[in-house]
Amino acid sequence: MKNMNDEYYMGLAIEEARKAEALGEVPIGAVIVRDGQVVGRGYNLRETTKDPLAHAELLAIKEASKTMGGWRLIGATLYVTLEPCPMCAGAIVQARLPRIVYGAMDPKAGCAGSLMNLLQEERFNHQVEMMQGVREEECSELLKNFFRSLRERRKKKAAE
Ligand SMILES: [Zn+2]
């Protein structure tokens, strides 16, 4: 189910994604909100940190656990611009997040409905309420533009 403020908080996740973009990272951003307050933020930092685990969601979950003082993110909602990968979907279940909202779908790696749905796997002891497609166009435009300019830069380089 969609909440009144989902679009607004997705806007904050999009702002995080833009921070990644500014560093030349694939633009993916996330925020975690509880009781109307942002308790965690993150953006993709895989290239900068040379860390395959430095996904937006994991960084936001780490910060939220610190802010909330525990590993169970009870009562919180995670907003992320792109459908979570298997690692992040696993972390969302591990953090016991009750709800996530995401923008664009990821047909190549998404594990919240595209390839599989780890968030609502009945054999796990925790299921996550899920809302997809919030500000989807903006979220996917961000990615499309990023990859388009990456290809153009590569082409230019090859022509030199
Ligand atoms: Zn991920």
PDB file of C-alpha atoms and ligand atoms in Angstrom:
ATOM      1  CA  MET A   1       0.000   0.000   0.000  1.00  0.00           C
ATOM      2  CA  LYS A   2       1.129   3.493  -0.814  1.00  0.00           C
ATOM      3  CA  ASN A   3       1.473   6.013   1.997  1.00  0.00           C
ATOM      4  CA  MET A   4       0.967   9.733   1.760  1.00  0.00           C
ATOM      5  CA  ASN A   5       4.650  10.560   2.173  1.00  0.00           C
ATOM      6  CA  ASP A   6       6.167   7.875  -0.043  1.00  0.00           C
ATOM      7  CA  GLU A   7       6.766  10.260  -2.930  1.00  0.00           C
ATOM      8  CA  TYR A   8       8.442  12.782  -0.652  1.00  0.00           C
ATOM      9  CA  TYR A   9      10.829  10.284   0.948  1.00  0.00           C
ATOM     10  CA  MET A  10      11.629   8.775  -2.435  1.00  0.00           C
ATOM     11  CA  GLY A  11      12.722  12.287  -3.356  1.00  0.00           C
ATOM     12  CA  LEU A  12      15.299  12.104  -0.561  1.00  0.00           C
ATOM     13  CA  ALA A  13      16.531   8.754  -1.889  1.00  0.00           C
ATOM     14  CA  ILE A  14      16.847  10.363  -5.327  1.00  0.00           C
ATOM     15  CA  GLU A  15      18.971  13.120  -3.747  1.00  0.00           C
ATOM     16  CA  GLU A  16      21.261  10.409  -2.365  1.00  0.00           C
ATOM     17  CA  ALA A  17      21.461   8.824  -5.818  1.00  0.00           C
ATOM     18  CA  ARG A  18      22.601  12.172  -7.220  1.00  0.00           C
ATOM     19  CA  LYS A  19      25.487  12.206  -4.748  1.00  0.00           C
ATOM     20  CA  ALA A  20      26.611   8.865  -6.194  1.00  0.00           C
ATOM     21  CA  GLU A  21      26.244  10.240  -9.719  1.00  0.00           C
ATOM     22  CA  ALA A  22      28.434  13.232  -8.839  1.00  0.00           C
ATOM     23  CA  LEU A  23      31.217  10.787  -7.941  1.00  0.00           C
ATOM     24  CA  GLY A  24      30.830   8.835 -11.169  1.00  0.00           C
ATOM     25  CA  GLU A  25      29.112   5.986  -9.331  1.00  0.00           C
ATOM     26  CA  VAL A  26      26.014   4.240 -10.657  1.00  0.00           C
ATOM     27  CA  PRO A  27      23.277   6.526  -9.256  1.00  0.00           C
ATOM     28  CA  ILE A  28      21.416   4.535  -6.635  1.00  0.00           C
ATOM     29  CA  GLY A  29      20.319   6.060  -3.334  1.00  0.00           C
ATOM     30  CA  ALA A  30      18.447   4.994  -0.215  1.00  0.00           C
ATOM     31  CA  VAL A  31      17.012   6.471   2.960  1.00  0.00           C
ATOM     32  CA  ILE A  32      15.440   4.853   5.994  1.00  0.00           C
ATOM     33  CA  VAL A  33      12.633   6.665   7.757  1.00  0.00           C
ATOM     34  CA  ARG A  34      11.033   6.055  11.123  1.00  0.00           C
ATOM     35  CA  ASP A  35       8.292   8.167  12.688  1.00  0.00           C
ATOM     36  CA  GLY A  36       8.781  10.782  10.021  1.00  0.00           C
ATOM     37  CA  GLN A  37      12.515  11.081  10.650  1.00  0.00           C
ATOM     38  CA  VAL A  38      15.381  10.010   8.446  1.00  0.00           C
ATOM     39  CA  VAL A  39      17.484   7.573  10.504  1.00  0.00           C
ATOM     40  CA  GLY A  40      19.799   6.374   7.754  1.00  0.00           C
ATOM     41  CA  ARG A  41      21.031   7.416   4.333  1.00  0.00           C
ATOM     42  CA  GLY A  42      23.257   5.840   1.772  1.00  0.00           C
ATOM     43  CA  TYR A  43      24.322   5.954  -1.827  1.00  0.00           C
ATOM     44  CA  ASN A  44      26.236   3.566  -4.000  1.00  0.00           C
ATOM     45  CA  LEU A  45      29.986   3.815  -3.318  1.00  0.00           C
ATOM     46  CA  ARG A  46      31.234   0.644  -4.910  1.00  0.00           C
ATOM     47  CA  GLU A  47      33.894   2.280  -7.105  1.00  0.00           C
ATOM     48  CA  THR A  48      35.026   4.900  -4.592  1.00  0.00           C
ATOM     49  CA  THR A  49      35.502   2.414  -1.763  1.00  0.00           C
ATOM     50  CA  LYS A  50      36.437  -0.535  -4.021  1.00  0.00           C
ATOM     51  CA  ASP A  51      33.993  -2.506  -1.921  1.00  0.00           C
ATOM     52  CA  PRO A  52      31.455  -4.856  -3.518  1.00  0.00           C
ATOM     53  CA  LEU A  53      29.289  -4.474  -0.410  1.00  0.00           C
ATOM     54  CA  ALA A  54      29.033  -0.683  -0.606  1.00  0.00           C
ATOM     55  CA  HIS A  55      25.468  -0.626  -1.923  1.00  0.00           C
ATOM     56  CA  ALA A  56      23.132   2.250  -0.984  1.00  0.00           C
ATOM     57  CA  GLU A  57      20.785   0.031   1.026  1.00  0.00           C
ATOM     58  CA  LEU A  58      23.530  -1.604   3.099  1.00  0.00           C
ATOM     59  CA  LEU A  59      25.068   1.758   3.979  1.00  0.00           C
ATOM     60  CA  ALA A  60      21.650   3.133   4.954  1.00  0.00           C
ATOM     61  CA  ILE A  61      20.910   0.034   7.068  1.00  0.00           C
ATOM     62  CA  LYS A  62      24.249   0.390   8.861  1.00  0.00           C
ATOM     63  CA  GLU A  63      23.583   4.017   9.674  1.00  0.00           C
ATOM     64  CA  ALA A  64      19.993   3.349  10.761  1.00  0.00           C
ATOM     65  CA  SER A  65      21.110   0.553  13.120  1.00  0.00           C
ATOM     66  CA  LYS A  66      23.532   2.983  14.694  1.00  0.00           C
ATOM     67  CA  THR A  67      20.903   5.729  14.980  1.00  0.00           C
ATOM     68  CA  MET A  68      18.249   3.371  16.328  1.00  0.00           C
ATOM     69  CA  GLY A  69      20.650   1.563  18.655  1.00  0.00           C
ATOM     70  CA  GLY A  70      19.865  -1.959  17.523  1.00  0.00           C
ATOM     71  CA  TRP A  71      19.941  -4.308  14.563  1.00  0.00           C
ATOM     72  CA  ARG A  72      16.168  -4.669  14.303  1.00  0.00           C
ATOM     73  CA  LEU A  73      14.856  -1.725  12.344  1.00  0.00           C
ATOM     74  CA  ILE A  74      11.370  -2.041  13.773  1.00  0.00           C
ATOM     75  CA  GLY A  75       8.835   0.454  12.518  1.00  0.00           C
ATOM     76  CA  ALA A  76      11.116   1.796   9.799  1.00  0.00           C
ATOM     77  CA  THR A  77      10.655   2.033   6.038  1.00  0.00           C
ATOM     78  CA  LEU A  78      13.478   1.824   3.532  1.00  0.00           C
ATOM     79  CA  TYR A  79      13.215   3.879   0.355  1.00  0.00           C
ATOM     80  CA  VAL A  80      15.517   2.977  -2.499  1.00  0.00           C
ATOM     81  CA  THR A  81      15.625   4.201  -6.082  1.00  0.00           C
ATOM     82  CA  LEU A  82      16.268   0.758  -7.605  1.00  0.00           C
ATOM     83  CA  GLU A  83      14.907  -2.670  -6.775  1.00  0.00           C
ATOM     84  CA  PRO A  84      17.270  -4.372  -4.285  1.00  0.00           C
ATOM     85  CA  CYS A  85      19.799  -6.998  -5.406  1.00  0.00           C
ATOM     86  CA  PRO A  86      19.963 -10.409  -3.634  1.00  0.00           C
ATOM     87  CA  MET A  87      22.511  -9.137  -1.085  1.00  0.00           C
ATOM     88  CA  CYS A  88      20.475  -6.089  -0.121  1.00  0.00           C
ATOM     89  CA  ALA A  89      17.171  -7.963  -0.121  1.00  0.00           C
ATOM     90  CA  GLY A  90      18.836 -10.407   2.286  1.00  0.00           C
ATOM     91  CA  ALA A  91      20.012  -7.550   4.479  1.00  0.00           C
ATOM     92  CA  ILE A  92      16.517  -6.048   4.496  1.00  0.00           C
ATOM     93  CA  VAL A  93      15.145  -9.348   5.808  1.00  0.00           C
ATOM     94  CA  GLN A  94      17.991  -9.615   8.339  1.00  0.00           C
ATOM     95  CA  ALA A  95      17.289  -6.091   9.604  1.00  0.00           C
ATOM     96  CA  ARG A  96      13.619  -7.051  10.050  1.00  0.00           C
ATOM     97  CA  LEU A  97      12.531  -4.022   8.106  1.00  0.00           C
ATOM     98  CA  PRO A  98       8.750  -4.138   7.979  1.00  0.00           C
ATOM     99  CA  ARG A  99       8.377  -2.194   4.750  1.00  0.00           C
ATOM    100  CA  ILE A 100      10.304  -1.042   1.701  1.00  0.00           C
ATOM    101  CA  VAL A 101       9.450   1.267  -1.168  1.00  0.00           C
ATOM    102  CA  TYR A 102      11.405   1.253  -4.399  1.00  0.00           C
ATOM    103  CA  GLY A 103      11.386   3.208  -7.633  1.00  0.00           C
ATOM    104  CA  ALA A 104      12.637   1.402 -10.728  1.00  0.00           C
ATOM    105  CA  MET A 105      12.642  -2.330 -11.285  1.00  0.00           C
ATOM    106  CA  ASP A 106      15.884  -4.135 -12.031  1.00  0.00           C
ATOM    107  CA  PRO A 107      15.205  -6.964 -14.480  1.00  0.00           C
ATOM    108  CA  LYS A 108      18.868  -8.081 -14.333  1.00  0.00           C
ATOM    109  CA  ALA A 109      19.410  -8.367 -10.584  1.00  0.00           C
ATOM    110  CA  GLY A 110      16.216  -7.410  -8.751  1.00  0.00           C
ATOM    111  CA  CYS A 111      15.216  -9.747  -5.961  1.00  0.00           C
ATOM    112  CA  ALA A 112      12.068  -7.949  -4.894  1.00  0.00           C
ATOM    113  CA  GLY A 113       9.834  -9.209  -7.650  1.00  0.00           C
ATOM    114  CA  SER A 114      11.866  -9.228 -10.873  1.00  0.00           C
ATOM    115  CA  LEU A 115      14.058 -12.355 -10.739  1.00  0.00           C
ATOM    116  CA  MET A 116      12.653 -13.586  -7.458  1.00  0.00           C
ATOM    117  CA  ASN A 117      11.104 -12.134  -4.370  1.00  0.00           C
ATOM    118  CA  LEU A 118      13.281 -12.643  -1.315  1.00  0.00           C
ATOM    119  CA  LEU A 119      11.269 -10.053   0.615  1.00  0.00           C
ATOM    120  CA  GLN A 120       8.143 -12.141   0.621  1.00  0.00           C
ATOM    121  CA  GLU A 121       9.603 -15.631   0.722  1.00  0.00           C
ATOM    122  CA  GLU A 122       7.325 -17.568   3.016  1.00  0.00           C
ATOM    123  CA  ARG A 123      10.049 -19.977   4.121  1.00  0.00           C
ATOM    124  CA  PHE A 124      11.926 -17.125   5.810  1.00  0.00           C
ATOM    125  CA  ASN A 125      10.851 -16.065   9.273  1.00  0.00           C
ATOM    126  CA  HIS A 126      10.285 -12.472   8.170  1.00  0.00           C
ATOM    127  CA  GLN A 127       8.329 -10.975   5.294  1.00  0.00           C
ATOM    128  CA  VAL A 128       8.499  -7.408   4.123  1.00  0.00           C
ATOM    129  CA  GLU A 129       5.671  -5.268   2.861  1.00  0.00           C
ATOM    130  CA  MET A 130       6.654  -3.872  -0.488  1.00  0.00           C
ATOM    131  CA  MET A 131       5.641  -0.968  -2.679  1.00  0.00           C
ATOM    132  CA  GLN A 132       7.167  -0.571  -6.118  1.00  0.00           C
ATOM    133  CA  GLY A 133       7.044   2.053  -8.824  1.00  0.00           C
ATOM    134  CA  VAL A 134       7.160   5.193  -6.656  1.00  0.00           C
ATOM    135  CA  ARG A 135       8.678   8.001  -8.806  1.00  0.00           C
ATOM    136  CA  GLU A 136       9.769   5.187 -11.058  1.00  0.00           C
ATOM    137  CA  GLU A 137      10.371   7.366 -14.091  1.00  0.00           C
ATOM    138  CA  GLU A 138      12.793   9.718 -12.322  1.00  0.00           C
ATOM    139  CA  CYS A 139      14.651   6.807 -10.761  1.00  0.00           C
ATOM    140  CA  SER A 140      15.117   4.983 -14.043  1.00  0.00           C
ATOM    141  CA  GLU A 141      15.907   8.177 -16.002  1.00  0.00           C
ATOM    142  CA  LEU A 142      18.760   8.792 -13.592  1.00  0.00           C
ATOM    143  CA  LEU A 143      20.221   5.377 -14.414  1.00  0.00           C
ATOM    144  CA  LYS A 144      19.541   5.619 -18.135  1.00  0.00           C
ATOM    145  CA  ASN A 145      21.254   9.009 -18.378  1.00  0.00           C
ATOM    146  CA  PHE A 146      24.210   7.743 -16.402  1.00  0.00           C
ATOM    147  CA  PHE A 147      24.779   4.747 -18.645  1.00  0.00           C
ATOM    148  CA  ARG A 148      24.162   6.791 -21.787  1.00  0.00           C
ATOM    149  CA  SER A 149      26.862   9.316 -20.900  1.00  0.00           C
ATOM    150  CA  LEU A 150      29.182   6.501 -19.834  1.00  0.00           C
ATOM    151  CA  ARG A 151      28.815   4.919 -23.275  1.00  0.00           C
ATOM    152  CA  GLU A 152      29.379   8.274 -24.964  1.00  0.00           C
ATOM    153  CA  ARG A 153      32.529   8.905 -22.951  1.00  0.00           C
ATOM    154  CA  ARG A 154      33.818   5.463 -23.854  1.00  0.00           C
ATOM    155  CA  LYS A 155      33.050   5.982 -27.508  1.00  0.00           C
ATOM    156  CA  LYS A 156      34.864   9.312 -27.472  1.00  0.00           C
ATOM    157  CA  LYS A 157      37.847   7.742 -25.790  1.00  0.00           C
ATOM    158  CA  ALA A 158      37.964   4.919 -28.332  1.00  0.00           C
ATOM    159  CA  ALA A 159      37.887   7.463 -31.172  1.00  0.00           C
ATOM    160  CA  GLU A 160      40.848   9.417 -29.810  1.00  0.00           C
TER     161      GLU A 160
HETATM  162 ZN    ZN B   1      22.383  -4.284  -3.413  1.00  0.00          ZN
END
